Amino acid sequence: MRNTLETYNQTKSTGRLNPVEYDKIALLGAGGQARETREYANRCGLEVSFWTAHGNYRPQDSATKFVALEDLSIEDHAIPAICCVGAPGLKCELIETIKSDRYISVIAPNAYIAQDATIGVGVTVAPQVSITSGAKIGSHVLINAGATISHDVNIGDFSTIGPGVHIGGNATIGKGVVIGIGAVIKQGVKIGDHTYIGANSLVLNDLENYVLAYGTPAKVQSKRQGWIDEL
């Protein structure tokens, strides 16, 4: 995990955390999340060179060039990229396929990031997100619009935070977790790896690895296995 303070200050007016020499990026993924990320990137002054996914998947928007994963050239691999997929399992698969050392983060211009927050590589932060003091965001995390990440929260790699989610201070979110739209996580709660929390849930107690939980208050509904491949 790298501290983003220096690069964020350098480009604060555009809201992006990327070195200023980056002006073109590639999007891994070609669905709705990729289209949203393209919009954030454009507003940060970044041009999307192409999107990529498995050859049997085509983007719904043909305005930007599409290159199948199987057809990527060496030059394509050299372009800074961000993975635009919500499902952690698919996201991890794409990252393993494109082993780039040039993954970047795209931060919507009107998102708030505290000066002492830290953000990993390949993170997408949507509009009106608030990431407050001491929060630590892992790599390849997606934080959707209007989410609030309170002080000293720790979010593991490959997790997806839904729109309007509120995570209270000192909470710990594991690796590959999905938190559904509008869910509230009480301060200090620990969420295990690969756990799926349903929309509008209220999580008051710790949750183990590999569970599906939802409700108000949230209760474990079932055990699950492996990465979350669908949302």
Tab-separated table of C-alpha atoms in Angstrom:
chain	number	residue	atom	x	y	z
A	1	MET	CA	0.000	0.000	0.000
A	2	ARG	CA	1.347	3.412	-0.872
A	3	ASN	CA	0.586	6.745	0.666
A	4	THR	CA	-1.194	8.937	-1.884
A	5	LEU	CA	-0.606	12.248	-0.129
A	6	GLU	CA	2.142	13.517	-2.451
A	7	THR	CA	0.481	12.694	-5.766
A	8	TYR	CA	-2.918	13.802	-4.503
A	9	ASN	CA	-1.559	17.209	-3.559
A	10	GLN	CA	0.160	17.573	-6.933
A	11	THR	CA	-3.067	17.019	-8.858
A	12	LYS	CA	-5.711	18.022	-6.367
A	13	SER	CA	-7.435	20.365	-8.794
A	14	THR	CA	-8.268	17.459	-11.109
A	15	GLY	CA	-8.973	14.970	-8.336
A	16	ARG	CA	-6.744	12.240	-9.676
A	17	LEU	CA	-4.003	10.383	-7.842
A	18	ASN	CA	-1.961	9.429	-10.878
A	19	PRO	CA	1.458	10.741	-11.948
A	20	VAL	CA	0.867	13.723	-14.181
A	21	GLU	CA	2.531	12.120	-17.221
A	22	TYR	CA	-0.332	9.644	-17.546
A	23	ASP	CA	-2.872	10.953	-20.032
A	24	LYS	CA	-4.186	7.677	-21.475
A	25	ILE	CA	-5.417	4.561	-19.686
A	26	ALA	CA	-6.912	1.175	-20.484
A	27	LEU	CA	-10.050	-0.184	-18.817
A	28	LEU	CA	-10.231	-3.845	-17.826
A	29	GLY	CA	-13.904	-4.636	-18.153
A	30	ALA	CA	-16.561	-3.527	-20.592
A	31	GLY	CA	-19.808	-3.333	-18.636
A	32	GLY	CA	-21.621	-0.642	-16.706
A	33	GLN	CA	-18.846	-0.150	-14.152
A	34	ALA	CA	-16.346	0.405	-16.960
A	35	ARG	CA	-18.574	3.073	-18.505
A	36	GLU	CA	-18.861	4.833	-15.153
A	37	THR	CA	-15.092	4.689	-14.631
A	38	ARG	CA	-14.517	6.081	-18.106
A	39	GLU	CA	-16.627	9.099	-17.134
A	40	TYR	CA	-14.593	9.655	-13.946
A	41	ALA	CA	-11.350	9.306	-15.910
A	42	ASN	CA	-12.477	11.771	-18.573
A	43	ARG	CA	-13.319	14.332	-15.889
A	44	CYS	CA	-9.814	13.861	-14.495
A	45	GLY	CA	-8.301	14.673	-17.876
A	46	LEU	CA	-7.514	11.058	-18.774
A	47	GLU	CA	-8.297	9.620	-22.195
A	48	VAL	CA	-9.383	5.985	-22.392
A	49	SER	CA	-7.277	4.303	-25.063
A	50	PHE	CA	-9.267	1.045	-25.128
A	51	TRP	CA	-11.256	-1.384	-23.048
A	52	THR	CA	-10.567	-5.049	-22.791
A	53	ALA	CA	-12.341	-8.192	-21.621
A	54	HIS	CA	-12.617	-11.798	-22.685
A	55	GLY	CA	-13.248	-12.111	-26.413
A	56	ASN	CA	-16.841	-13.320	-26.046
A	57	TYR	CA	-17.824	-10.130	-24.210
A	58	ARG	CA	-18.433	-6.864	-26.002
A	59	PRO	CA	-18.996	-3.415	-24.489
A	60	GLN	CA	-22.441	-1.879	-24.654
A	61	ASP	CA	-20.818	1.357	-25.807
A	62	SER	CA	-18.798	1.183	-29.026
A	63	ALA	CA	-17.434	4.743	-28.897
A	64	THR	CA	-14.098	3.523	-27.471
A	65	LYS	CA	-11.944	0.830	-29.098
A	66	PHE	CA	-12.366	-2.686	-27.743
A	67	VAL	CA	-9.467	-5.173	-27.700
A	68	ALA	CA	-10.061	-8.756	-26.569
A	69	LEU	CA	-7.759	-9.927	-23.772
A	70	GLU	CA	-6.408	-12.611	-26.056
A	71	ASP	CA	-5.374	-10.013	-28.654
A	72	LEU	CA	-3.525	-7.514	-26.448
A	73	SER	CA	-0.127	-6.507	-27.778
A	74	ILE	CA	3.018	-5.768	-25.786
A	75	GLU	CA	2.329	-2.074	-26.353
A	76	ASP	CA	-1.204	-2.506	-24.977
A	77	HIS	CA	0.164	-4.083	-21.801
A	78	ALA	CA	2.387	-1.036	-21.265
A	79	ILE	CA	-0.543	1.394	-21.017
A	80	PRO	CA	-1.558	2.304	-17.433
A	81	ALA	CA	-4.734	0.411	-16.563
A	82	ILE	CA	-7.528	0.121	-14.038
A	83	CYS	CA	-9.856	-2.836	-13.493
A	84	CYS	CA	-13.501	-1.768	-13.744
A	85	VAL	CA	-15.339	-4.832	-12.440
A	86	GLY	CA	-17.453	-5.021	-9.298
A	87	ALA	CA	-17.324	-8.787	-8.651
A	88	PRO	CA	-14.102	-9.460	-6.701
A	89	GLY	CA	-13.505	-12.899	-8.233
A	90	LEU	CA	-13.677	-11.663	-11.812
A	91	LYS	CA	-11.626	-8.621	-10.857
A	92	CYS	CA	-8.882	-10.828	-9.430
A	93	GLU	CA	-8.944	-13.023	-12.543
A	94	LEU	CA	-8.450	-10.024	-14.814
A	95	ILE	CA	-5.635	-8.649	-12.657
A	96	GLU	CA	-3.900	-12.040	-12.816
A	97	THR	CA	-4.275	-12.038	-16.606
A	98	ILE	CA	-2.863	-8.525	-17.034
A	99	LYS	CA	0.123	-8.518	-14.702
A	100	SER	CA	0.848	-4.848	-15.221
A	101	ASP	CA	3.012	-2.841	-12.848
A	102	ARG	CA	1.228	0.275	-14.051
A	103	TYR	CA	-2.195	-0.009	-12.447
A	104	ILE	CA	-3.441	3.400	-11.421
A	105	SER	CA	-6.258	4.824	-9.322
A	106	VAL	CA	-9.073	6.984	-10.668
A	107	ILE	CA	-10.687	9.366	-8.198
A	108	ALA	CA	-13.783	11.388	-9.093
A	109	PRO	CA	-13.033	15.117	-8.807
A	110	ASN	CA	-15.672	15.756	-6.123
A	111	ALA	CA	-14.680	12.865	-3.848
A	112	TYR	CA	-13.139	13.827	-0.496
A	113	ILE	CA	-9.965	12.065	0.640
A	114	ALA	CA	-8.358	13.015	3.949
A	115	GLN	CA	-4.722	14.061	3.858
A	116	ASP	CA	-3.651	11.105	6.018
A	117	ALA	CA	-5.736	8.445	4.253
A	118	THR	CA	-3.829	5.834	2.238
A	119	ILE	CA	-4.999	4.217	-0.982
A	120	GLY	CA	-3.542	1.246	-2.851
A	121	VAL	CA	-3.130	0.858	-6.609
A	122	GLY	CA	-5.986	0.314	-9.025
A	123	VAL	CA	-8.643	1.904	-6.811
A	124	THR	CA	-11.800	3.545	-8.188
A	125	VAL	CA	-13.472	6.210	-6.042
A	126	ALA	CA	-16.808	7.457	-7.388
A	127	PRO	CA	-18.378	10.923	-6.977
A	128	GLN	CA	-19.384	12.204	-3.530
A	129	VAL	CA	-17.424	9.545	-1.671
A	130	SER	CA	-15.885	10.574	1.652
A	131	ILE	CA	-12.744	8.834	2.915
A	132	THR	CA	-11.794	10.346	6.248
A	133	SER	CA	-8.785	10.525	8.543
A	134	GLY	CA	-6.561	7.480	8.870
A	135	ALA	CA	-8.568	5.240	6.530
A	136	LYS	CA	-6.588	2.597	4.636
A	137	ILE	CA	-7.906	1.354	1.309
A	138	GLY	CA	-6.284	-1.723	-0.264
A	139	SER	CA	-5.539	-2.281	-3.932
A	140	HIS	CA	-8.146	-2.793	-6.674
A	141	VAL	CA	-10.976	-1.635	-4.422
A	142	LEU	CA	-14.150	-0.112	-5.873
A	143	ILE	CA	-15.955	2.512	-3.761
A	144	ASN	CA	-19.259	3.519	-5.340
A	145	ALA	CA	-21.015	6.874	-5.297
A	146	GLY	CA	-21.969	8.485	-2.003
A	147	ALA	CA	-20.211	5.983	0.261
A	148	THR	CA	-18.681	7.164	3.536
A	149	ILE	CA	-15.514	5.535	4.837
A	150	SER	CA	-15.003	6.826	8.366
A	151	HIS	CA	-11.802	7.341	10.353
A	152	ASP	CA	-9.309	4.477	10.676
A	153	VAL	CA	-11.347	2.047	8.564
A	154	ASN	CA	-9.272	-0.652	6.869
A	155	ILE	CA	-10.565	-2.143	3.589
A	156	GLY	CA	-8.855	-5.200	2.079
A	157	ASP	CA	-7.804	-5.743	-1.531
A	158	PHE	CA	-10.399	-6.450	-4.251
A	159	SER	CA	-13.393	-5.405	-2.145
A	160	THR	CA	-16.431	-3.582	-3.549
A	161	ILE	CA	-18.336	-0.968	-1.540
A	162	GLY	CA	-21.832	-0.237	-2.871
A	163	PRO	CA	-23.444	3.176	-3.385
A	164	GLY	CA	-24.493	4.986	-0.215
A	165	VAL	CA	-22.734	2.567	2.159
A	166	HIS	CA	-21.620	3.950	5.526
A	167	ILE	CA	-18.722	2.269	7.322
A	168	GLY	CA	-18.192	3.467	10.888
A	169	GLY	CA	-14.825	4.328	12.384
A	170	ASN	CA	-12.248	1.616	13.146
A	171	ALA	CA	-14.155	-1.028	11.193
A	172	THR	CA	-12.163	-3.671	9.309
A	173	ILE	CA	-13.344	-4.971	5.953
A	174	GLY	CA	-11.578	-8.100	4.692
A	175	LYS	CA	-10.301	-9.101	1.266
A	176	GLY	CA	-12.751	-9.673	-1.581
A	177	VAL	CA	-15.786	-8.427	0.374
A	178	VAL	CA	-18.943	-7.039	-1.246
A	179	ILE	CA	-21.109	-4.575	0.711
A	180	GLY	CA	-24.464	-3.905	-0.946
A	181	ILE	CA	-26.198	-0.598	-1.625
A	182	GLY	CA	-27.043	1.477	1.431
A	183	ALA	CA	-25.664	-0.935	4.030
A	184	VAL	CA	-24.417	0.452	7.356
A	185	ILE	CA	-21.455	-1.083	9.179
A	186	LYS	CA	-21.220	-0.175	12.865
A	187	GLN	CA	-17.965	1.282	14.105
A	188	GLY	CA	-15.350	-1.249	15.174
A	189	VAL	CA	-17.019	-4.187	13.406
A	190	LYS	CA	-14.815	-6.725	11.604
A	191	ILE	CA	-15.994	-8.269	8.333
A	192	GLY	CA	-14.206	-11.449	7.246
A	193	ASP	CA	-12.718	-12.171	3.822
A	194	HIS	CA	-15.028	-12.942	0.875
A	195	THR	CA	-18.172	-12.081	2.793
A	196	TYR	CA	-21.242	-10.719	0.997
A	197	ILE	CA	-23.469	-8.193	2.819
A	198	GLY	CA	-26.880	-7.532	1.289
A	199	ALA	CA	-28.306	-4.140	0.393
A	200	ASN	CA	-29.624	-1.882	3.185
A	201	SER	CA	-28.331	-4.201	5.897
A	202	LEU	CA	-27.355	-2.975	9.346
A	203	VAL	CA	-24.247	-4.813	10.535
A	204	LEU	CA	-23.846	-4.561	14.317
A	205	ASN	CA	-21.566	-7.528	14.989
A	206	ASP	CA	-18.477	-9.142	13.498
A	207	LEU	CA	-18.953	-11.501	10.544
A	208	GLU	CA	-16.760	-14.497	9.709
A	209	ASN	CA	-15.061	-15.270	6.403
A	210	TYR	CA	-17.162	-16.665	3.565
A	211	VAL	CA	-20.691	-15.853	4.701
A	212	LEU	CA	-23.756	-14.249	3.162
A	213	ALA	CA	-25.425	-11.860	5.595
A	214	TYR	CA	-28.308	-9.432	5.306
A	215	GLY	CA	-31.130	-7.860	7.265
A	216	THR	CA	-31.702	-5.251	9.976
A	217	PRO	CA	-29.842	-6.236	11.999
A	218	ALA	CA	-27.800	-8.372	9.623
A	219	LYS	CA	-27.752	-12.106	10.273
A	220	VAL	CA	-25.767	-14.867	8.609
A	221	GLN	CA	-28.024	-16.528	6.052
A	222	SER	CA	-25.615	-19.076	4.659
A	223	LYS	CA	-21.999	-20.094	4.290
A	224	ARG	CA	-20.345	-19.682	0.927
A	225	GLN	CA	-17.143	-20.733	-0.779
A	226	GLY	CA	-14.495	-19.058	-2.875
A	227	TRP	CA	-14.438	-15.627	-4.463
A	228	ILE	CA	-17.607	-13.681	-5.170
A	229	ASP	CA	-17.978	-13.919	-8.949
A	230	GLU	CA	-21.384	-12.257	-9.361
A	231	LEU	CA	-23.111	-9.252	-7.828
